[in-house]
Amino acid sequence: MSLTGTPFFVTAVLMAALAVTVPLFLWHKVDGPVVVRGAVRFGMVLLAQAAAVVAVFVAVNNANGLYDNWGDLLGTASHVGAAPDLGVDGTGGRGASAGPRVKQTFVPVDDSGMGPGVRVTHLTGRVSGADGEVYVWLPPQYSDPAFKAKDFPVVEILPGYPGSAKDWFSNLDVNRQLRPLMAKGEVKPFILVAPRTSLLGGEDTGCANVPGVVDADTWLSVDVRKMVSDNFRAETGARGWGVAGISAGAHCAAKLAIEHPDRYRAGVALSGYNDPAAESDSITASDPVLRRETNPLWILTHAKHPPRTSLFLTGQHGDGYEDGLALRKAAKAPTKVWVQRTYGGHLNVVWKPLLPEVFRWLSGRLSGVQDVRGGLHAHGGSGGAAALQAPGSQRPPLRHESRRP
């Protein structure tokens, strides 16, 4: 049984209620010597307290999408079968779209908390050697006959650490929020892809390639990407792909978008960070070279050419805001960076209301299908969806930093 979702939560609550109720009936019925009676009663109290703690843990876990299964919780799960040295581009010289077609079978999720329309498959990465679940949600237009010959833009959505791939659906309600906006043509009909990012037990990969340990970058930017393009009517070029993340996933999103402008045209980082050492369990922070070379700011300032990508970064003081300003200051055309200050903490309740604004921004950065009912433009790139306003312009409570051209 999954640690997230309603079934396990209901089970935990019922067990806690039972552990509290049973002693009320048995307390005075315990027989035997004083020592035995005391031990049994003490055991019942401990059991009731333990059950209550478990129920609270499950509630917190559900609210934050931290651990999806026992292997993730106990740090015993590994989703790495091999981790070869794949070179600078992370493909082993084969190219991101090379290789035979990847054909996957998708089934509807059994977690009602993720909302309607989410499907899942288990992918084994042919290049990275990593494996894990990948959740996919298709926009309402995907099954519309008017769009049967159209390719759809894609956004990879990444959780924090620890974090479940379900998080954007179960806690941020991304599909529930976007569906009506897509139906009205206010937001482009994106395919949403949520791959597993917790590949090592008890360690944060930083979405990096570490030969002999994990090729997390390649898992996300090559294997998952190719699988989606091979199984759905999805855009194949960088102009139709974006990546978005929260917390540690935000660090990943900025890193991937800057490092791979040939794969992603836009990145969204909600309360992220540049220095991998901001996450104590980071495997890249423990090595001085990896720590430096997986820092999005270092990647940006040491790129041979400024990457053709756009970034939308949010955070509050001391939690991502200054990191965003540093990236904006270092950016040179054609790199474009928007920074928006937020308030309220490092929490889902802060990120969740930002999603309509985030995806309106993405609609103006990524190419995509045209809504035949007169909504968004066919090829956004950097100029599509011109009617969309700049981030923050419709959110008075947030202080918006002007964009860098």
Tab-separated table of C-alpha atoms in Angstrom:
chain	number	residue	atom	x	y	z
A	1	MET	CA	0.000	0.000	0.000
A	2	SER	CA	1.303	3.431	-0.954
A	3	LEU	CA	2.270	5.744	1.913
A	4	THR	CA	0.493	8.580	0.157
A	5	GLY	CA	-3.158	8.749	-0.739
A	6	THR	CA	-6.447	8.177	1.033
A	7	PRO	CA	-6.398	4.378	1.716
A	8	PHE	CA	-3.304	4.379	3.934
A	9	PHE	CA	-4.384	7.578	5.677
A	10	VAL	CA	-7.814	6.135	6.502
A	11	THR	CA	-6.170	2.928	7.734
A	12	ALA	CA	-3.799	4.891	9.984
A	13	VAL	CA	-6.632	6.969	11.463
A	14	LEU	CA	-8.772	3.886	12.141
A	15	MET	CA	-5.847	2.096	13.786
A	16	ALA	CA	-5.168	5.145	15.978
A	17	ALA	CA	-8.814	5.328	16.997
A	18	LEU	CA	-8.845	1.610	17.768
A	19	ALA	CA	-5.613	1.855	19.793
A	20	VAL	CA	-7.185	4.563	21.954
A	21	THR	CA	-10.626	2.965	22.286
A	22	VAL	CA	-9.595	-0.589	23.168
A	23	PRO	CA	-7.765	0.357	26.422
A	24	LEU	CA	-10.905	2.133	27.634
A	25	PHE	CA	-12.730	-1.212	27.659
A	26	LEU	CA	-9.863	-3.450	28.735
A	27	TRP	CA	-8.113	-1.264	31.300
A	28	HIS	CA	-9.915	-2.726	34.359
A	29	LYS	CA	-10.247	-6.211	32.871
A	30	VAL	CA	-6.538	-6.987	32.816
A	31	ASP	CA	-5.843	-9.862	35.235
A	32	GLY	CA	-2.688	-11.144	36.865
A	33	PRO	CA	-0.053	-9.861	39.265
A	34	VAL	CA	0.491	-6.138	39.684
A	35	VAL	CA	3.631	-6.185	37.548
A	36	VAL	CA	1.834	-7.955	34.696
A	37	ARG	CA	-1.160	-5.644	34.849
A	38	GLY	CA	1.123	-2.609	34.866
A	39	ALA	CA	3.137	-3.906	31.918
A	40	VAL	CA	0.024	-4.636	29.823
A	41	ARG	CA	-1.479	-1.230	30.557
A	42	PHE	CA	1.800	0.506	29.824
A	43	GLY	CA	1.974	-1.400	26.526
A	44	MET	CA	-1.531	-0.265	25.597
A	45	VAL	CA	-0.585	3.366	26.295
A	46	LEU	CA	2.559	3.060	24.176
A	47	LEU	CA	0.603	1.425	21.365
A	48	ALA	CA	-1.991	4.215	21.434
A	49	GLN	CA	0.719	6.882	21.326
A	50	ALA	CA	2.569	5.119	18.514
A	51	ALA	CA	-0.635	4.811	16.481
A	52	ALA	CA	-1.331	8.517	16.984
A	53	VAL	CA	2.195	9.424	15.847
A	54	VAL	CA	1.799	7.263	12.745
A	55	ALA	CA	-1.512	8.944	11.895
A	56	VAL	CA	0.075	12.388	12.228
A	57	PHE	CA	3.053	11.286	10.128
A	58	VAL	CA	0.760	10.002	7.375
A	59	ALA	CA	-1.191	13.277	7.395
A	60	VAL	CA	2.024	15.327	7.139
A	61	ASN	CA	3.382	13.000	4.460
A	62	ASN	CA	0.201	13.335	2.420
A	63	ALA	CA	0.205	17.110	2.763
A	64	ASN	CA	3.803	17.428	1.607
A	65	GLY	CA	4.243	14.443	-0.706
A	66	LEU	CA	7.468	13.335	0.977
A	67	TYR	CA	7.615	9.527	0.768
A	68	ASP	CA	5.657	7.397	-1.658
A	69	ASN	CA	6.567	3.933	-0.362
A	70	TRP	CA	8.408	2.130	2.421
A	71	GLY	CA	11.623	1.906	0.412
A	72	ASP	CA	11.732	5.692	0.046
A	73	LEU	CA	10.950	6.209	3.731
A	74	LEU	CA	13.542	3.750	5.014
A	75	GLY	CA	16.159	4.708	2.423
A	76	THR	CA	16.444	1.134	1.195
A	77	ALA	CA	15.144	1.640	-2.344
A	78	SER	CA	17.476	2.105	-5.285
A	79	HIS	CA	16.298	2.797	-8.809
A	80	VAL	CA	19.707	2.601	-10.432
A	81	GLY	CA	20.638	-0.492	-12.407
A	82	ALA	CA	23.737	1.052	-13.962
A	83	ALA	CA	25.448	4.452	-14.068
A	84	PRO	CA	27.892	4.563	-16.982
A	85	ASP	CA	30.032	7.572	-17.827
A	86	LEU	CA	27.914	9.242	-20.514
A	87	GLY	CA	30.188	12.183	-21.246
A	88	VAL	CA	29.524	15.889	-21.217
A	89	ASP	CA	26.204	15.746	-23.070
A	90	GLY	CA	24.900	12.859	-20.970
A	91	THR	CA	24.065	10.662	-23.948
A	92	GLY	CA	27.291	8.720	-24.402
A	93	GLY	CA	27.687	10.388	-27.780
A	94	ARG	CA	24.462	8.914	-29.132
A	95	GLY	CA	22.313	12.035	-29.079
A	96	ALA	CA	19.216	12.707	-26.982
A	97	SER	CA	16.732	11.337	-29.554
A	98	ALA	CA	18.766	8.369	-30.815
A	99	GLY	CA	17.857	4.730	-30.389
A	100	PRO	CA	14.824	2.573	-31.134
A	101	ARG	CA	11.298	3.627	-30.274
A	102	VAL	CA	10.390	3.311	-26.586
A	103	LYS	CA	6.939	1.741	-26.301
A	104	GLN	CA	5.286	1.879	-22.864
A	105	THR	CA	1.974	0.739	-21.421
A	106	PHE	CA	0.138	3.294	-19.300
A	107	VAL	CA	-2.597	2.522	-16.766
A	108	PRO	CA	-4.857	4.866	-14.769
A	109	VAL	CA	-3.539	5.648	-11.295
A	110	ASP	CA	-5.317	4.088	-8.322
A	111	ASP	CA	-4.962	7.218	-6.168
A	112	SER	CA	-8.082	9.383	-6.410
A	113	GLY	CA	-6.193	12.203	-4.705
A	114	MET	CA	-4.244	12.796	-7.915
A	115	GLY	CA	-7.357	13.913	-9.755
A	116	PRO	CA	-8.822	12.598	-12.999
A	117	GLY	CA	-6.896	11.618	-16.094
A	118	VAL	CA	-3.481	10.770	-14.628
A	119	ARG	CA	-1.807	7.634	-15.992
A	120	VAL	CA	1.362	5.886	-14.940
A	121	THR	CA	4.009	3.602	-16.397
A	122	HIS	CA	7.229	2.089	-15.106
A	123	LEU	CA	10.137	3.111	-17.285
A	124	THR	CA	13.587	1.571	-17.444
A	125	GLY	CA	15.973	4.115	-18.926
A	126	ARG	CA	17.942	2.671	-21.810
A	127	VAL	CA	20.639	5.330	-21.612
A	128	SER	CA	20.752	6.283	-17.920
A	129	GLY	CA	20.287	2.824	-16.435
A	130	ALA	CA	17.771	4.290	-13.963
A	131	ASP	CA	14.169	3.192	-13.591
A	132	GLY	CA	11.009	4.372	-11.923
A	133	GLU	CA	7.421	5.437	-12.297
A	134	VAL	CA	6.446	8.226	-14.674
A	135	TYR	CA	3.037	9.901	-14.393
A	136	VAL	CA	1.474	11.555	-17.447
A	137	TRP	CA	-1.572	13.783	-17.747
A	138	LEU	CA	-3.002	14.714	-21.139
A	139	PRO	CA	-4.798	18.042	-21.692
A	140	PRO	CA	-8.521	18.095	-22.604
A	141	GLN	CA	-7.674	18.959	-26.215
A	142	TYR	CA	-5.605	15.810	-26.696
A	143	SER	CA	-8.668	13.636	-27.379
A	144	ASP	CA	-10.500	16.345	-29.324
A	145	PRO	CA	-10.791	15.351	-33.029
A	146	ALA	CA	-9.887	18.932	-33.978
A	147	PHE	CA	-6.405	18.311	-32.546
A	148	LYS	CA	-5.824	14.777	-33.852
A	149	ALA	CA	-2.955	15.873	-36.098
A	150	LYS	CA	-1.345	18.239	-33.562
A	151	ASP	CA	1.757	17.807	-31.441
A	152	PHE	CA	1.474	19.130	-27.889
A	153	PRO	CA	3.983	21.040	-25.752
A	154	VAL	CA	5.315	19.230	-22.697
A	155	VAL	CA	6.285	20.304	-19.192
A	156	GLU	CA	8.209	17.995	-16.869
A	157	ILE	CA	7.188	18.682	-13.267
A	158	LEU	CA	9.611	17.798	-10.475
A	159	PRO	CA	8.983	17.457	-6.716
A	160	GLY	CA	11.255	18.492	-3.885
A	161	TYR	CA	13.446	16.210	-1.794
A	162	PRO	CA	12.309	14.034	-0.214
A	163	GLY	CA	9.377	13.994	-2.542
A	164	SER	CA	6.993	11.833	-4.490
A	165	ALA	CA	6.440	12.097	-8.228
A	166	LYS	CA	2.736	12.361	-7.340
A	167	ASP	CA	3.211	15.659	-5.516
A	168	TRP	CA	2.272	18.112	-8.288
A	169	PHE	CA	-0.996	16.248	-8.822
A	170	SER	CA	-1.924	15.251	-5.277
A	171	ASN	CA	-0.889	18.404	-3.387
A	172	LEU	CA	-0.510	21.220	-5.928
A	173	ASP	CA	-3.583	20.132	-7.933
A	174	VAL	CA	-1.844	21.109	-11.147
A	175	ASN	CA	-4.236	19.187	-13.414
A	176	ARG	CA	-7.335	20.397	-11.593
A	177	GLN	CA	-6.127	23.996	-11.803
A	178	LEU	CA	-5.061	23.912	-15.436
A	179	ARG	CA	-7.887	21.936	-16.999
A	180	PRO	CA	-10.440	24.809	-16.986
A	181	LEU	CA	-7.774	27.314	-18.075
A	182	MET	CA	-6.828	25.069	-21.001
A	183	ALA	CA	-10.465	24.512	-21.930
A	184	LYS	CA	-10.945	28.290	-22.124
A	185	GLY	CA	-7.747	28.796	-24.119
A	186	GLU	CA	-6.064	30.824	-21.379
A	187	VAL	CA	-3.209	28.327	-21.057
A	188	LYS	CA	-1.720	26.135	-23.750
A	189	PRO	CA	-2.698	22.464	-23.659
A	190	PHE	CA	0.455	21.068	-22.100
A	191	ILE	CA	1.180	17.404	-21.575
A	192	LEU	CA	2.312	17.145	-17.944
A	193	VAL	CA	4.994	14.588	-17.097
A	194	ALA	CA	5.995	13.744	-13.519
A	195	PRO	CA	8.918	11.292	-13.339
A	196	ARG	CA	10.456	9.772	-10.226
A	197	THR	CA	13.383	11.866	-9.015
A	198	SER	CA	14.232	9.906	-5.841
A	199	LEU	CA	16.541	7.354	-7.447
A	200	LEU	CA	18.887	6.651	-4.530
A	201	GLY	CA	17.835	5.597	-1.052
A	202	GLY	CA	18.212	8.494	1.378
A	203	GLU	CA	20.230	10.677	-1.013
A	204	ASP	CA	19.370	13.615	-3.247
A	205	THR	CA	20.789	13.204	-6.754
A	206	GLY	CA	20.531	16.902	-7.597
A	207	CYS	CA	19.391	15.681	-11.035
A	208	ALA	CA	23.053	15.236	-11.884
A	209	ASN	CA	25.129	12.589	-13.621
A	210	VAL	CA	27.691	11.004	-11.316
A	211	PRO	CA	29.397	8.102	-13.149
A	212	GLY	CA	29.272	4.911	-11.154
A	213	VAL	CA	26.573	6.314	-8.852
A	214	VAL	CA	23.597	7.652	-10.830
A	215	ASP	CA	22.798	9.335	-14.146
A	216	ALA	CA	19.815	11.351	-12.934
A	217	ASP	CA	20.273	14.149	-15.480
A	218	THR	CA	20.124	11.678	-18.360
A	219	TRP	CA	17.148	9.888	-16.803
A	220	LEU	CA	15.134	13.128	-16.871
A	221	SER	CA	16.445	14.929	-19.942
A	222	VAL	CA	16.992	11.956	-22.257
A	223	ASP	CA	15.156	8.778	-21.243
A	224	VAL	CA	11.923	10.296	-19.937
A	225	ARG	CA	11.876	12.863	-22.699
A	226	LYS	CA	12.277	10.290	-25.470
A	227	MET	CA	9.679	7.997	-23.931
A	228	VAL	CA	7.098	10.781	-23.947
A	229	SER	CA	7.853	11.744	-27.547
A	230	ASP	CA	7.648	8.085	-28.614
A	231	ASN	CA	4.297	7.399	-26.946
A	232	PHE	CA	2.332	10.615	-27.331
A	233	ARG	CA	1.697	13.342	-29.879
A	234	ALA	CA	4.297	15.536	-28.218
A	235	GLU	CA	6.634	18.213	-29.484
A	236	THR	CA	10.091	16.784	-30.093
A	237	GLY	CA	12.198	19.949	-30.253
A	238	ALA	CA	13.390	22.113	-27.380
A	239	ARG	CA	10.925	24.861	-28.335
A	240	GLY	CA	8.073	22.686	-27.135
A	241	TRP	CA	9.554	21.505	-23.826
A	242	GLY	CA	9.772	23.087	-20.397
A	243	VAL	CA	10.699	21.878	-16.922
A	244	ALA	CA	9.325	23.106	-13.600
A	245	GLY	CA	10.141	22.210	-10.016
A	246	ILE	CA	9.647	23.089	-6.377
A	247	SER	CA	12.425	23.269	-3.758
A	248	ALA	CA	15.110	20.692	-4.724
A	249	GLY	CA	13.105	20.124	-7.899
A	250	ALA	CA	13.423	23.854	-8.588
A	251	HIS	CA	17.214	23.543	-8.390
A	252	CYS	CA	16.903	20.708	-10.905
A	253	ALA	CA	14.636	22.675	-13.227
A	254	ALA	CA	16.983	25.664	-13.398
A	255	LYS	CA	19.999	23.393	-13.869
A	256	LEU	CA	18.396	21.343	-16.655
A	257	ALA	CA	17.054	24.362	-18.537
A	258	ILE	CA	20.411	26.170	-18.446
A	259	GLU	CA	22.522	23.103	-19.145
A	260	HIS	CA	20.353	21.694	-21.950
A	261	PRO	CA	18.902	24.467	-24.105
A	262	ASP	CA	18.786	21.846	-26.865
A	263	ARG	CA	16.170	19.978	-24.808
A	264	TYR	CA	14.287	22.650	-22.842
A	265	ARG	CA	13.318	26.161	-23.881
A	266	ALA	CA	12.050	27.215	-20.440
A	267	GLY	CA	12.543	26.412	-16.771
A	268	VAL	CA	10.470	27.306	-13.706
A	269	ALA	CA	12.051	27.207	-10.240
A	270	LEU	CA	9.758	27.781	-7.255
A	271	SER	CA	11.812	28.384	-4.080
A	272	GLY	CA	14.924	26.765	-5.462
A	273	TYR	CA	18.631	27.298	-4.828
A	274	ASN	CA	21.874	27.428	-6.784
A	275	ASP	CA	24.389	25.815	-4.418
A	276	PRO	CA	23.666	22.048	-4.150
A	277	ALA	CA	24.866	22.194	-0.515
A	278	ALA	CA	21.534	23.800	0.362
A	279	GLU	CA	20.281	20.204	0.521
A	280	SER	CA	22.145	18.311	3.234
A	281	ASP	CA	21.591	14.929	1.540
A	282	SER	CA	22.942	16.092	-1.820
A	283	ILE	CA	25.454	13.695	-3.386
A	284	THR	CA	26.949	16.479	-5.479
A	285	ALA	CA	27.580	18.828	-2.535
A	286	SER	CA	30.096	16.429	-0.977
A	287	ASP	CA	32.470	16.744	-3.936
A	288	PRO	CA	33.971	20.238	-4.509
A	289	VAL	CA	34.104	19.831	-8.300
A	290	LEU	CA	30.589	18.438	-8.603
A	291	ARG	CA	29.273	21.049	-6.204
A	292	ARG	CA	30.671	23.798	-8.402
A	293	GLU	CA	29.788	22.295	-11.782
A	294	THR	CA	26.178	21.435	-10.886
A	295	ASN	CA	25.452	24.934	-9.619
A	296	PRO	CA	23.089	26.616	-12.150
A	297	LEU	CA	24.878	29.947	-11.672
A	298	TRP	CA	28.259	28.383	-12.465
A	299	ILE	CA	26.795	26.575	-15.495
A	300	LEU	CA	25.307	29.826	-16.776
A	301	THR	CA	28.471	31.884	-16.342
A	302	HIS	CA	30.726	29.192	-17.842
A	303	ALA	CA	28.605	28.251	-20.853
A	304	LYS	CA	30.431	28.617	-24.186
A	305	HIS	CA	27.450	30.592	-25.428
A	306	PRO	CA	24.557	32.072	-23.429
A	307	PRO	CA	21.853	29.393	-23.567
A	308	ARG	CA	18.678	30.090	-25.526
A	309	THR	CA	16.335	29.481	-22.640
A	310	SER	CA	14.019	31.410	-20.332
A	311	LEU	CA	13.751	31.104	-16.554
A	312	PHE	CA	10.965	32.063	-14.165
A	313	LEU	CA	12.281	32.004	-10.597
A	314	THR	CA	10.411	32.656	-7.364
A	315	GLY	CA	11.372	32.686	-3.714
A	316	GLN	CA	11.304	34.665	-0.537
A	317	HIS	CA	14.184	36.415	1.205
A	318	GLY	CA	16.752	33.799	2.188
A	319	ASP	CA	14.895	31.067	0.312
A	320	GLY	CA	15.547	31.312	-3.400
A	321	TYR	CA	14.998	35.001	-4.035
A	322	GLU	CA	18.655	36.034	-3.888
A	323	ASP	CA	19.645	32.991	-5.956
A	324	GLY	CA	17.201	34.102	-8.614
A	325	LEU	CA	18.585	37.630	-8.615
A	326	ALA	CA	22.099	36.227	-9.065
A	327	LEU	CA	20.986	34.266	-12.137
A	328	ARG	CA	19.206	37.294	-13.541
A	329	LYS	CA	22.297	39.449	-13.061
A	330	ALA	CA	24.510	36.885	-14.813
A	331	ALA	CA	22.160	36.270	-17.745
A	332	LYS	CA	23.076	37.543	-21.188
A	333	ALA	CA	20.914	37.420	-24.304
A	334	PRO	CA	19.401	35.178	-25.497
A	335	THR	CA	19.004	33.923	-21.913
A	336	LYS	CA	16.003	35.591	-20.256
A	337	VAL	CA	15.303	35.559	-16.535
A	338	TRP	CA	12.252	36.665	-14.544
A	339	VAL	CA	12.414	36.814	-10.742
A	340	GLN	CA	9.401	37.129	-8.457
A	341	ARG	CA	9.452	37.494	-4.693
A	342	THR	CA	7.027	35.443	-2.624
A	343	TYR	CA	5.986	35.385	1.019
A	344	GLY	CA	4.627	32.756	3.364
A	345	GLY	CA	7.276	30.091	3.695
A	346	HIS	CA	8.674	27.077	1.889
A	347	LEU	CA	5.297	25.407	1.516
A	348	ASN	CA	2.869	23.917	-0.988
A	349	VAL	CA	0.294	26.520	0.050
A	350	VAL	CA	2.651	29.192	-1.322
A	351	TRP	CA	3.457	27.412	-4.595
A	352	LYS	CA	-0.020	26.133	-5.403
A	353	PRO	CA	-1.649	29.546	-6.126
A	354	LEU	CA	1.276	30.426	-8.427
A	355	LEU	CA	0.570	27.661	-10.933
A	356	PRO	CA	-1.938	29.486	-13.167
A	357	GLU	CA	0.544	32.348	-13.480
A	358	VAL	CA	3.433	29.952	-14.068
A	359	PHE	CA	1.667	28.154	-16.890
A	360	ARG	CA	0.504	31.384	-18.482
A	361	TRP	CA	4.168	32.364	-18.522
A	362	LEU	CA	5.141	28.998	-20.011
A	363	SER	CA	2.454	29.457	-22.648
A	364	GLY	CA	4.339	32.512	-23.858
A	365	ARG	CA	7.702	30.755	-23.931
A	366	LEU	CA	6.973	27.393	-25.544
A	367	SER	CA	5.732	26.522	-28.993
A	368	GLY	CA	2.541	24.553	-29.135
A	369	VAL	CA	-0.741	23.773	-30.793
A	370	GLN	CA	-3.229	26.482	-31.619
A	371	ASP	CA	-6.595	26.385	-29.925
A	372	VAL	CA	-8.960	26.214	-32.907
A	373	ARG	CA	-11.584	28.012	-30.856
A	374	GLY	CA	-9.506	31.174	-30.962
A	375	GLY	CA	-7.306	30.869	-27.918
A	376	LEU	CA	-3.527	30.738	-27.917
A	377	HIS	CA	-1.195	31.126	-30.854
A	378	ALA	CA	0.314	28.144	-32.645
A	379	HIS	CA	4.005	28.776	-32.064
A	380	GLY	CA	4.782	30.620	-28.870
A	381	GLY	CA	8.576	30.529	-28.769
A	382	SER	CA	9.558	33.807	-27.177
A	383	GLY	CA	6.772	35.778	-28.776
A	384	GLY	CA	3.723	33.516	-28.763
A	385	ALA	CA	0.673	34.113	-26.601
A	386	ALA	CA	1.388	37.802	-26.773
A	387	ALA	CA	-1.788	38.631	-24.910
A	388	LEU	CA	-0.443	37.009	-21.765
A	389	GLN	CA	0.817	39.465	-19.205
A	390	ALA	CA	4.186	39.379	-17.511
A	391	PRO	CA	4.510	37.264	-14.350
A	392	GLY	CA	3.136	39.014	-11.312
A	393	SER	CA	1.157	41.638	-13.198
A	394	GLN	CA	-2.124	40.062	-12.094
A	395	ARG	CA	-1.024	39.290	-8.514
A	396	PRO	CA	-0.941	42.486	-6.445
A	397	PRO	CA	0.027	40.719	-3.185
A	398	LEU	CA	3.356	39.654	-4.705
A	399	ARG	CA	6.181	42.052	-5.417
A	400	HIS	CA	7.283	41.483	-8.970
A	401	GLU	CA	10.818	42.114	-10.113
A	402	SER	CA	10.969	43.460	-13.650
A	403	ARG	CA	12.314	41.074	-16.262
A	404	ARG	CA	15.753	41.218	-17.776
A	405	PRO	CA	15.528	41.335	-21.585
